[in-house]
PDB file of C-alpha atoms and ligand atoms in Angstrom:
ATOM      1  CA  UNK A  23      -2.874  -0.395 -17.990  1.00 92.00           C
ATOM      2  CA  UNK A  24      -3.612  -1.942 -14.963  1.00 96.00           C
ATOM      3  CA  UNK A  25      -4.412  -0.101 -11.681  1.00 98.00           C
ATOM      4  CA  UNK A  26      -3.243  -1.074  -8.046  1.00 98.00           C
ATOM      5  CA  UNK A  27      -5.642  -0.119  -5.247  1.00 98.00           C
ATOM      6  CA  UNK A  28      -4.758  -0.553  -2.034  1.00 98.00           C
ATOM      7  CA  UNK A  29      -6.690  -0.017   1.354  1.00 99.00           C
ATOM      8  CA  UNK A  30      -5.178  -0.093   4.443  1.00 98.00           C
ATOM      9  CA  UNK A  31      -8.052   0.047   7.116  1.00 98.00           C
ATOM     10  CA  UNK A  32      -5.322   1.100   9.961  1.00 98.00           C
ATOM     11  CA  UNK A  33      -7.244   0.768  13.417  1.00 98.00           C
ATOM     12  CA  UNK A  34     -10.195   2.460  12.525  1.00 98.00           C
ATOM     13  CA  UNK A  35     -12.377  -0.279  12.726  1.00 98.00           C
ATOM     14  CA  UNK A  36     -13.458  -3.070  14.863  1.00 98.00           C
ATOM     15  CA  UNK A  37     -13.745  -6.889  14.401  1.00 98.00           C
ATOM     16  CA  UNK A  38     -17.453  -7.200  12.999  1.00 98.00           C
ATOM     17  CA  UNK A  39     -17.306  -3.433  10.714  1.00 98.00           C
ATOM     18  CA  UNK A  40     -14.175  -4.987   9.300  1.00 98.00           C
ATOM     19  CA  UNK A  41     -15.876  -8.171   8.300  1.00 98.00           C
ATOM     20  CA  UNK A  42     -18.801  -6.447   7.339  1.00 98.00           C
ATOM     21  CA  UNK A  43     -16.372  -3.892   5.254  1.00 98.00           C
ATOM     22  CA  UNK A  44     -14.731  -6.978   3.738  1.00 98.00           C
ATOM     23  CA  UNK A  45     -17.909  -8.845   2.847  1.00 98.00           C
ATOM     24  CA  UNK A  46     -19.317  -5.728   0.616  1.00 98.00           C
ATOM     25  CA  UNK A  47     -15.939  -5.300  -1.192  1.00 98.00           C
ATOM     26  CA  UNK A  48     -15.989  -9.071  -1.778  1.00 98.00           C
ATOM     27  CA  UNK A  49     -19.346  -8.956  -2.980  1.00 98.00           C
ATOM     28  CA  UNK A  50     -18.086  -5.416  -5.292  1.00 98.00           C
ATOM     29  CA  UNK A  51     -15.293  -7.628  -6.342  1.00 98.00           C
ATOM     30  CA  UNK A  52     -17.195 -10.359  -7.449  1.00 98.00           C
ATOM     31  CA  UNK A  53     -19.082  -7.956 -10.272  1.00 97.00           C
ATOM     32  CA  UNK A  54     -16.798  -5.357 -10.825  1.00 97.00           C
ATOM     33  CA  UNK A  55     -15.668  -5.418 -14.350  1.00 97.00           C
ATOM     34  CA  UNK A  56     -12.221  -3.313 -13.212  1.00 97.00           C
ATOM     35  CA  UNK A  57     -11.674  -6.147 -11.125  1.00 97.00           C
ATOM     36  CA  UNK A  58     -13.263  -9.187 -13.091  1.00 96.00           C
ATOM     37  CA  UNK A  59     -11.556  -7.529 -16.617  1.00 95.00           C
ATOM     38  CA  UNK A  60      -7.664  -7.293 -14.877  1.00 96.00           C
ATOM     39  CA  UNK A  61      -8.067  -3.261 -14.722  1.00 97.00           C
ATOM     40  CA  UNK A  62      -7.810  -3.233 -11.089  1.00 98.00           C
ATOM     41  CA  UNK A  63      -5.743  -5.324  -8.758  1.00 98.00           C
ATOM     42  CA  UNK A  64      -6.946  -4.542  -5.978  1.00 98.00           C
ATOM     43  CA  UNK A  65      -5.338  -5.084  -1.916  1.00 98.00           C
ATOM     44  CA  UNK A  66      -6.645  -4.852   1.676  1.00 98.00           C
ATOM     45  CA  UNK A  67      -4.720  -4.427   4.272  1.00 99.00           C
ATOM     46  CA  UNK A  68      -6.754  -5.156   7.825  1.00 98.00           C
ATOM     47  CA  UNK A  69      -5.251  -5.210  11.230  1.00 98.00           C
ATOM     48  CA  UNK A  70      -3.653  -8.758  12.663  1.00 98.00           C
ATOM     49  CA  UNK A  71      -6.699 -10.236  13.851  1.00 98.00           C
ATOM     50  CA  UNK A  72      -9.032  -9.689  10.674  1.00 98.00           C
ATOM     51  CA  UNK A  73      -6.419 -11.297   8.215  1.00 98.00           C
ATOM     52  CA  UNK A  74      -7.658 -14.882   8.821  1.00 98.00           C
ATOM     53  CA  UNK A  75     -11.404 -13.744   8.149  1.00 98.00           C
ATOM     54  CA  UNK A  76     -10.411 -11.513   5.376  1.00 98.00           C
ATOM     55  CA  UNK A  77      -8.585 -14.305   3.552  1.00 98.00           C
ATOM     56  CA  UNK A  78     -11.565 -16.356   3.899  1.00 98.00           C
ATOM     57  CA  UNK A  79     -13.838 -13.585   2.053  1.00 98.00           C
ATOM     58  CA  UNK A  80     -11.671 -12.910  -0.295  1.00 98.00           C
ATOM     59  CA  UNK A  81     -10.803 -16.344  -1.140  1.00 98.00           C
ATOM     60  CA  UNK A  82     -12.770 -16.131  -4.258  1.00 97.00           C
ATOM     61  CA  UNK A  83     -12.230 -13.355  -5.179  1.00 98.00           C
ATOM     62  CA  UNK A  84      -8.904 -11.591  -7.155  1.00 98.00           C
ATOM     63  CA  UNK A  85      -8.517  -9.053  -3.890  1.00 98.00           C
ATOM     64  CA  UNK A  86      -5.499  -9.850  -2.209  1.00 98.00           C
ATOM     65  CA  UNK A  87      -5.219  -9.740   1.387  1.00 98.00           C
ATOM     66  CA  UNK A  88      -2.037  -8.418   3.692  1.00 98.00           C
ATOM     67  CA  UNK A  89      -0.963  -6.927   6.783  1.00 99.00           C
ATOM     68  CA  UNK A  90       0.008  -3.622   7.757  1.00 98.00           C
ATOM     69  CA  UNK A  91       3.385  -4.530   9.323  1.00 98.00           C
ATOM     70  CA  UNK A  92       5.941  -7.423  10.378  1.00 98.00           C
ATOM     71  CA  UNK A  93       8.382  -7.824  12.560  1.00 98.00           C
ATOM     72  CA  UNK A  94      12.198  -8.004  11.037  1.00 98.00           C
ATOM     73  CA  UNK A  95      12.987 -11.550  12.388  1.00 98.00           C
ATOM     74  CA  UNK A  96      11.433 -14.985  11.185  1.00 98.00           C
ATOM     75  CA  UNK A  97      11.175 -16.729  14.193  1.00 98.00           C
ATOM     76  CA  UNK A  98      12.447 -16.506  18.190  1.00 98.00           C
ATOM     77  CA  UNK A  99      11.380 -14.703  21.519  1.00 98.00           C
ATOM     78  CA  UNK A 100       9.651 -11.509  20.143  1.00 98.00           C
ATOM     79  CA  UNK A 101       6.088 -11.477  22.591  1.00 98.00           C
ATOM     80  CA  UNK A 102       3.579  -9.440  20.334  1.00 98.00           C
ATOM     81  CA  UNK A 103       4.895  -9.297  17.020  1.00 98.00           C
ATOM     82  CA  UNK A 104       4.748 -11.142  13.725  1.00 98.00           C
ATOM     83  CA  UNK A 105       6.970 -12.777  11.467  1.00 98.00           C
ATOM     84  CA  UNK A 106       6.774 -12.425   7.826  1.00 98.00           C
ATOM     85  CA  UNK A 107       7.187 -16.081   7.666  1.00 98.00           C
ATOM     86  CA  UNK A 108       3.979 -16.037   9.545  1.00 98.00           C
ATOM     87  CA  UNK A 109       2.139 -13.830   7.016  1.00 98.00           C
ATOM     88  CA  UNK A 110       3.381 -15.850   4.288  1.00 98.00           C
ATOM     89  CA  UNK A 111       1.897 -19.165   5.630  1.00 98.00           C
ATOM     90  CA  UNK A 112      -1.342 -17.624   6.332  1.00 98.00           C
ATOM     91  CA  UNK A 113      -1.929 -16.350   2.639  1.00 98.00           C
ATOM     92  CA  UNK A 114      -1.215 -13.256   2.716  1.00 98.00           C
ATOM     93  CA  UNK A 115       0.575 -11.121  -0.661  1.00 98.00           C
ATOM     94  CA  UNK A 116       1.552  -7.902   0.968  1.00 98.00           C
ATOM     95  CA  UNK A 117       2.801  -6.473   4.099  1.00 99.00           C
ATOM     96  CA  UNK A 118       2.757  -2.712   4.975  1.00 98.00           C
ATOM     97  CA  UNK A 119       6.533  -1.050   5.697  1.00 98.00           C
ATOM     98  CA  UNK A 120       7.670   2.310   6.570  1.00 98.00           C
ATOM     99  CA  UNK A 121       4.295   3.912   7.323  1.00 98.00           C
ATOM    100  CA  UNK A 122       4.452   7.627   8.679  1.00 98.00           C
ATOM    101  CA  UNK A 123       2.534   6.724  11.657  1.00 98.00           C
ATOM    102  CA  UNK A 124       4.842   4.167  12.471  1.00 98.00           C
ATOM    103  CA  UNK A 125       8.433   6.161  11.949  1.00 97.00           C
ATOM    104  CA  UNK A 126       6.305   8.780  14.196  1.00 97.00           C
ATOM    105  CA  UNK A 127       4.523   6.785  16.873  1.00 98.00           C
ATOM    106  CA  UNK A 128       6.576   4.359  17.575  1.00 97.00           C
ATOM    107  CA  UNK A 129       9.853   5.485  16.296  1.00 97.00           C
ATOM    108  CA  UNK A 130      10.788   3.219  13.508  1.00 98.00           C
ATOM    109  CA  UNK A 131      13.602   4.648  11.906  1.00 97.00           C
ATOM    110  CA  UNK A 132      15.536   3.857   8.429  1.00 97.00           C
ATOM    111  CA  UNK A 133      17.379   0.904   9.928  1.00 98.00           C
ATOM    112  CA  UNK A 134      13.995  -0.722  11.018  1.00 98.00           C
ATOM    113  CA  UNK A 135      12.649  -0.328   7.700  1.00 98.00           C
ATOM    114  CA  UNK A 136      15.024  -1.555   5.635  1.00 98.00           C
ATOM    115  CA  UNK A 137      15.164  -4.778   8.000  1.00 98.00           C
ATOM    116  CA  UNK A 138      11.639  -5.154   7.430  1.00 98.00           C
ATOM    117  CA  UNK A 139      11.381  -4.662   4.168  1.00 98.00           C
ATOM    118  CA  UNK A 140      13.962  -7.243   3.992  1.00 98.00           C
ATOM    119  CA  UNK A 141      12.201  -9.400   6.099  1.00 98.00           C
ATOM    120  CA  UNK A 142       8.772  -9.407   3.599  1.00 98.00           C
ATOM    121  CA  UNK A 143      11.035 -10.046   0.279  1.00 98.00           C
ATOM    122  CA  UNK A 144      12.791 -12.913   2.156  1.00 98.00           C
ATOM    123  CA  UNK A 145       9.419 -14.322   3.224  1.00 98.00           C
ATOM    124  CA  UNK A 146       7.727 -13.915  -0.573  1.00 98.00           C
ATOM    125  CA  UNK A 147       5.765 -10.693   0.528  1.00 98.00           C
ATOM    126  CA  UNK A 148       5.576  -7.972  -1.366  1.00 98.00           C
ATOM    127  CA  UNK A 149       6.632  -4.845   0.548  1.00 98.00           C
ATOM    128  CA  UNK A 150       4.119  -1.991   0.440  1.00 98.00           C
ATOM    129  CA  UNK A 151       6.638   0.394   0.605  1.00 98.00           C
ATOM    130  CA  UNK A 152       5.950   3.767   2.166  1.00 98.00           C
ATOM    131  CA  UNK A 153       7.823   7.385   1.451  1.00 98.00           C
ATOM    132  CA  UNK A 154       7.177  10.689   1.498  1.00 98.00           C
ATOM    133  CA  UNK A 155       8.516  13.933   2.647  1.00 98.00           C
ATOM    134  CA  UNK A 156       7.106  15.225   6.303  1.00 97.00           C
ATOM    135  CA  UNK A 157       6.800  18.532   4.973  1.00 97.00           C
ATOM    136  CA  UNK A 158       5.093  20.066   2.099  1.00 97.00           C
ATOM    137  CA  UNK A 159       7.797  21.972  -0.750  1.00 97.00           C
ATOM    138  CA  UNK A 160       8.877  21.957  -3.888  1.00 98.00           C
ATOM    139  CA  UNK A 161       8.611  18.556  -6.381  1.00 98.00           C
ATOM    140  CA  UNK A 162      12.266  18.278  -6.528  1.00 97.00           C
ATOM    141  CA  UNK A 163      12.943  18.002  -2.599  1.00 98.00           C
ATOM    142  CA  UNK A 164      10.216  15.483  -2.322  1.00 98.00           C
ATOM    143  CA  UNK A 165      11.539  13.156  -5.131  1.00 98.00           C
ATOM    144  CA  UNK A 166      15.127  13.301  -2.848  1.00 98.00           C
ATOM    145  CA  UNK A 167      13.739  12.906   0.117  1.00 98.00           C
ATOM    146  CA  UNK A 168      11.576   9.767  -1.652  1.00 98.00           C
ATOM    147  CA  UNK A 169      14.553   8.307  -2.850  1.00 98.00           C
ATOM    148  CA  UNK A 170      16.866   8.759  -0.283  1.00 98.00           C
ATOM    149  CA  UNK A 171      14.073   6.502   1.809  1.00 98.00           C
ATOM    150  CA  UNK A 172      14.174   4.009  -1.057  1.00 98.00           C
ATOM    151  CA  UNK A 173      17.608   3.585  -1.055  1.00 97.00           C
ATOM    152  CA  UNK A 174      17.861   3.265   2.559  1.00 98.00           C
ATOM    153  CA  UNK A 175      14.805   0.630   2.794  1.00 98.00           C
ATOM    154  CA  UNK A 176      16.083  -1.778   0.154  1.00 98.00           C
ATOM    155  CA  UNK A 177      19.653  -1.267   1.550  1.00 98.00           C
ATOM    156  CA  UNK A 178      19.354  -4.649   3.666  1.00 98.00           C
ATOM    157  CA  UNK A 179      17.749  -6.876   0.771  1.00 98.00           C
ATOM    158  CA  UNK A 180      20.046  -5.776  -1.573  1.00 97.00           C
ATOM    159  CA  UNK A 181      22.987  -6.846   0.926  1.00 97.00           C
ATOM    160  CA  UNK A 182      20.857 -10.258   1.394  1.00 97.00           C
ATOM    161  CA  UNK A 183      20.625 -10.334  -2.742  1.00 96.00           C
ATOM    162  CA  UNK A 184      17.063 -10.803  -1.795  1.00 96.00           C
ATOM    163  CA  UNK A 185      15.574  -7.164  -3.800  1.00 97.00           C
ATOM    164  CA  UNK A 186      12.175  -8.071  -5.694  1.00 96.00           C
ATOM    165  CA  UNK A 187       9.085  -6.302  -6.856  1.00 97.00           C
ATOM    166  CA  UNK A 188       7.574  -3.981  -4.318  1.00 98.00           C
ATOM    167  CA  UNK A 189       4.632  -1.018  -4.259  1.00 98.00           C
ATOM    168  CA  UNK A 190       5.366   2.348  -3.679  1.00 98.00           C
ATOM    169  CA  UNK A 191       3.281   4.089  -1.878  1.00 98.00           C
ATOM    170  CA  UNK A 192       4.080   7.713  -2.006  1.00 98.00           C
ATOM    171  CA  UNK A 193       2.687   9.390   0.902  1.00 98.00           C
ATOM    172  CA  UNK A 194       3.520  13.338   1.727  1.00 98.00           C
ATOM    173  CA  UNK A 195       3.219  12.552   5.025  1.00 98.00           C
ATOM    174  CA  UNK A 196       1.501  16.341   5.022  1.00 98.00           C
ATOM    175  CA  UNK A 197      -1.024  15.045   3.042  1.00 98.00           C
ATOM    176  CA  UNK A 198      -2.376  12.075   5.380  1.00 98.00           C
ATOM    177  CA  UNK A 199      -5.536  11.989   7.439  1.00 97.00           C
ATOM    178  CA  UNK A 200      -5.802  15.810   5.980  1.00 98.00           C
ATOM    179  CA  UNK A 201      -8.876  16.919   4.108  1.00 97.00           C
ATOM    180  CA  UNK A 202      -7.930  17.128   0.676  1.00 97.00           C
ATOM    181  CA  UNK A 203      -4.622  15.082  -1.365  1.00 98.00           C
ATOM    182  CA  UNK A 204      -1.743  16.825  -2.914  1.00 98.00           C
ATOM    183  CA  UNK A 205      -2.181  18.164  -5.666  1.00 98.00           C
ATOM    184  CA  UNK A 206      -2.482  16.010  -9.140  1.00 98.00           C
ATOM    185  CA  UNK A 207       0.574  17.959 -10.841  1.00 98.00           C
ATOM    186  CA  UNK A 208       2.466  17.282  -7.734  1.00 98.00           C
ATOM    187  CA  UNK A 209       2.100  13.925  -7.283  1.00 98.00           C
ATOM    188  CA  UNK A 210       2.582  13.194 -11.170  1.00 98.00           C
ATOM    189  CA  UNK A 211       5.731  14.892 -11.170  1.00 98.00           C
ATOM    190  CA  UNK A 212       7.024  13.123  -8.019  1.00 98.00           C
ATOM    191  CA  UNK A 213       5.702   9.412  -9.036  1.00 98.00           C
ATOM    192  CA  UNK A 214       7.038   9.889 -12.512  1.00 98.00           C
ATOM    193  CA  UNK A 215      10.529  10.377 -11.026  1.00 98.00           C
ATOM    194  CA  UNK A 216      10.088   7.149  -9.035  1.00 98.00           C
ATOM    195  CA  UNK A 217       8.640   5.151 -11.621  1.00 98.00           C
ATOM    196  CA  UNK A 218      12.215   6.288 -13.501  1.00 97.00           C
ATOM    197  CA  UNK A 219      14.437   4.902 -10.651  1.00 96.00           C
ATOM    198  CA  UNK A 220      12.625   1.997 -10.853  1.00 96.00           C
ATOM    199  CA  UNK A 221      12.589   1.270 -14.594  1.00 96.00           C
ATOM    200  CA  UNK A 222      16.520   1.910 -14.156  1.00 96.00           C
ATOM    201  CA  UNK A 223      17.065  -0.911 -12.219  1.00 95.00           C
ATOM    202  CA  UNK A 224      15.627  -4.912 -14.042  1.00 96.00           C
ATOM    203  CA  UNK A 225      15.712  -6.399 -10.697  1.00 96.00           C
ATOM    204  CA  UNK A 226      11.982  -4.374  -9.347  1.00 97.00           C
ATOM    205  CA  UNK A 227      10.673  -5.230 -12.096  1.00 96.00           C
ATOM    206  CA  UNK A 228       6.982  -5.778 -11.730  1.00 96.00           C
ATOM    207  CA  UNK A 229       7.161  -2.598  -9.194  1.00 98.00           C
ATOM    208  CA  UNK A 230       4.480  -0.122  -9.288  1.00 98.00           C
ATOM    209  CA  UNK A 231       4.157   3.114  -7.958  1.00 98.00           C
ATOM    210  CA  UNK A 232       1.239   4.434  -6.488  1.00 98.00           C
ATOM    211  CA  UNK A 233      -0.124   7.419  -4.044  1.00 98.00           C
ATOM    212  CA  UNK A 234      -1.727   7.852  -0.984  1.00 98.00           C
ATOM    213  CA  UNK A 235      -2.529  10.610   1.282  1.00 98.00           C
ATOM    214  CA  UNK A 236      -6.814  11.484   1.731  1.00 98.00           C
ATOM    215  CA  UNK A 237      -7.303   9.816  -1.762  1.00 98.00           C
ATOM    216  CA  UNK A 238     -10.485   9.171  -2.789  1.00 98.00           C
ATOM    217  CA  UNK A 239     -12.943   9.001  -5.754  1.00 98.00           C
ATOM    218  CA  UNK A 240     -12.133  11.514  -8.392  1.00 98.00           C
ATOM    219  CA  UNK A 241      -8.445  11.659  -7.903  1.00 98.00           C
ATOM    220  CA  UNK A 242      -7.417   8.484  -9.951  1.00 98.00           C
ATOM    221  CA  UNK A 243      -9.516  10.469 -13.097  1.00 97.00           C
ATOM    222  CA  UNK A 244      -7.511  13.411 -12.584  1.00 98.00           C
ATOM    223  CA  UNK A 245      -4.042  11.450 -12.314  1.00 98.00           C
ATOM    224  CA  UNK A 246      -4.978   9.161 -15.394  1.00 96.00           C
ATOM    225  CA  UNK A 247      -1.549   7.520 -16.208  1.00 96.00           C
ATOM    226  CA  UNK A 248       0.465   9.400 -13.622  1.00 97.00           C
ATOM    227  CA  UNK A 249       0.175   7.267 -11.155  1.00 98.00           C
ATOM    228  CA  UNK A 250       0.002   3.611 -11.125  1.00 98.00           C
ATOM    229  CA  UNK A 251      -2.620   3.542  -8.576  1.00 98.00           C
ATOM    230  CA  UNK A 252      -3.784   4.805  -4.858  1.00 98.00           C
ATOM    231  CA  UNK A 253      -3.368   3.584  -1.766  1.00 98.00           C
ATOM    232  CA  UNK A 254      -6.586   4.703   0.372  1.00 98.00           C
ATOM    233  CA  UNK A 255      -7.099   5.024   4.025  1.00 98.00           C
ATOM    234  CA  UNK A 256     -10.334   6.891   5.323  1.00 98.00           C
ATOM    235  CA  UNK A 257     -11.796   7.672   1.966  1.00 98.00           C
ATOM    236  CA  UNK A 258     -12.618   4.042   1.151  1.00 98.00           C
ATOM    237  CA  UNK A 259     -14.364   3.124   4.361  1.00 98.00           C
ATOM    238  CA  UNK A 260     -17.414   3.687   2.792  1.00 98.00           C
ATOM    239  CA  UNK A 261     -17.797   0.557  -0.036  1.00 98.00           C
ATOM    240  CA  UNK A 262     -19.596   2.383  -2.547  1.00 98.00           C
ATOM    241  CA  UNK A 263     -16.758   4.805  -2.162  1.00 98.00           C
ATOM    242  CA  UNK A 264     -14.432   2.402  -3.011  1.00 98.00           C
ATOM    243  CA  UNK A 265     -16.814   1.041  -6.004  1.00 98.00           C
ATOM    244  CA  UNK A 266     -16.530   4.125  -7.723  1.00 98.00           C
ATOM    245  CA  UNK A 267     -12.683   4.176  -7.729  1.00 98.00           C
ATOM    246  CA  UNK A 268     -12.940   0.838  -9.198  1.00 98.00           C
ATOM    247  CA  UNK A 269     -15.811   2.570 -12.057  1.00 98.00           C
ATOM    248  CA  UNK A 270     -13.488   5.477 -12.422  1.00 98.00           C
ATOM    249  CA  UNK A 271     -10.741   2.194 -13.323  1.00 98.00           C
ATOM    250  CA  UNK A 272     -13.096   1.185 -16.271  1.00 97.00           C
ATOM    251  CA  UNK A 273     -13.554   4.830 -17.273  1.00 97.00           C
ATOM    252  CA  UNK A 274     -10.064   5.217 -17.430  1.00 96.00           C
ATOM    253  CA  UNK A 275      -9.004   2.425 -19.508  1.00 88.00           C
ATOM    254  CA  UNK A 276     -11.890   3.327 -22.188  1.00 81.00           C
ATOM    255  CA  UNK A 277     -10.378   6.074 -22.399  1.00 58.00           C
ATOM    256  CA  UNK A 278      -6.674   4.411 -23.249  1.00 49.00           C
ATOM    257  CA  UNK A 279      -8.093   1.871 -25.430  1.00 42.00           C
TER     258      UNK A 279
HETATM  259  O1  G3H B 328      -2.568   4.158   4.573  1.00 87.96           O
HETATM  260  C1  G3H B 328      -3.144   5.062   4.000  1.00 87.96           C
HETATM  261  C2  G3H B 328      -2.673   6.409   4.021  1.00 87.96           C
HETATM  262  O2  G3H B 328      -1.913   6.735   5.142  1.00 87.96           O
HETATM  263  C3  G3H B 328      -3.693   7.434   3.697  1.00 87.96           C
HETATM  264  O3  G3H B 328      -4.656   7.591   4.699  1.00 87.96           O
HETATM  265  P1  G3H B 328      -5.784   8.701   4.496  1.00 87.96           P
HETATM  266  O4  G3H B 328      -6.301   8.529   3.100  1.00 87.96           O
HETATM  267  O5  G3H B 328      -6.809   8.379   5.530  1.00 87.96           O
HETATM  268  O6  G3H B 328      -5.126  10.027   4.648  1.00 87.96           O
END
C-alpha cells in the first residue's frame, strides 16, 4: 500500500530554514527507498514565498510541492491573495483547505471552504482537505461532525460537476499543536468511516485519507493500515524526524508483503 505524507511547515519558519529544510528532505528523498520504491508519496506544503524555491529542489525528486491555501476566485482585484490558477501554473499538486487555524483565525467558515475547495479542483489541484471535530468525544460524533464538513466542502464542486480526488486530512482540531496525537484506536475508527464514504462514491476515486494532529515517528507503526497516511506539522521539522517516518514506510510494507 502506498503511504501519503504530508508536511505543512505553516509559518514556523523563515526563508533560508525553509530552504535549508527543503534541501535535506530533497537530499532524504533522493535515497529513500519508501520514496524511490513508490511506498511513500510524499508532499510539502511551504508558505507563498518558498513555493518557487521548493519546486526548484524538489524538481528531481518524486516530493510534490503545494501551498497551504488559495483564494476562491481565478483572477480579478483581490490585493494579497492567490489564485489557484496561479498555483497551478507555478507547479504546484496540492493546495491546503479548511485548516483549523484558518476557520479560527481568520474566520473562514463552511461557505469559504467549499468555494475553495472548488476553486483547487477547477484549477487541477488537489484539495488537502481538512476536518475534524473542535472538541474531543466519542468516535461516532467525530465521524458526523467529519462528514458533515465533507459534505459541506465539496458542496460547490459538486454543483460546478467539477468533484475529483482529494486528501483528507483528519485533524481533531483538539489534537493540534498539543503534545501527544489522538489516540491510534480513535483515529482508525474515525478514518475507516471516511475511507467508507469515500469508496461509496466512484467519482473521489484516487482519494486518500490520512491524519494529522502532533504526528510524528512511531504513530504511522501503530496505525499500520488504518490510516492512509499523516499529515505532519511540528513533528517533522526536524529531517531525520521525517526520515524515520519514511523508514517506518518500508517497515510497514515488509510487513504487508
Ligand atoms: O498541518 C498540520 C497539522 O495542523 C498538525 O500540526 P501539528 O503536528 O504541529 O500539531
Amino acid at each position: 500500500m502506498t503511504r501519503t505524507i504530508g508536511v505543512s511547515l505553516k509559518m514556523y519558519f523563515g526563508h533560508q530554514r525553509t530552504l535549508d529544510w527543503c534541501a535535506d528532505v530533497a537530499e532524504i528523498a533522493r535515497r529513500h527507498p519508501a520514496v524511490r520504491g513508490g511506498g511513500a508519496e510524499l508532499f510539502v506544503l511551504p508558505s507563498f514565498p518558498g513555493l518557487p524555491p521548493a519546486l526548484d529542489l524538489f524538481r528531481d525528486t518524486p516530493v510534490e510541492v503545494g501551498a497551504q491555501d488559495l483564494f476562491w476566485e481565478d483572477h480579478g482585484a483581490y490585493t494579497g491573495e492567490v489564485s489557484g490558477a496561479e498555483l497551478r501554473e507555478l507547479g504546484c499538486r496540492h493546495v491546503e483547505v479548511g485548516h483549523a487555524e484558518r476557520r479560527r483565525l481568520f474566520g473562514e467558515d463552511d461557505r469559504v471552504v467549499a468555494a475553495k475547495t472548488a476553486a483547487a479542483l477547477r484549477n487541477g489541484l488537489i484539495p488537502v482537505l481538512c476536518l475534524g471535530e473542535e472538541r474531543a468525544g466519542s468516535t461516532t460524533d467525530a465521524v458526523r461532525t467529519c462528514l458533515e464538513q465533507l459534505d459541506s466542502a465539496l458542496a460547490a464542486a459538486r454543483a460546478a460537476d467539477r468533484v475529483g480526488a482529494v486528501v483528507i486530512a483528519y485533524e481533531p482540531q483538539w489534537a493540534i499543536g498539543a503534545a501527544e496525537p489522538a489516540d491510534p484506536e480513535f483515529i482508525g475508527a474515525v478514518c475507516g468511516e471516511l475511507r467508507n464514504a469515500l469508496d461509496a462514491e466512484p467519482v473521489l476515486a484516487g482519494s486518500r485519507v490520512i491524519y494529522g494532529g502532533s504526528a510524528g515517528p512511531g504513530l504511522l507503526s501503530t496505525l499500520g493500515d488504518a490510516a492512509d497516511g499523516l499529515f505532519l506539522g511540528r513533528f517533522a521539522h526536524d529531517p531525520a524526524a521525517l526520515e524515520r517516518i519514511l523508514d517506518e514506510v518500508v517497515a510497514l510494507d515488509g510487513v504487508s508483503a
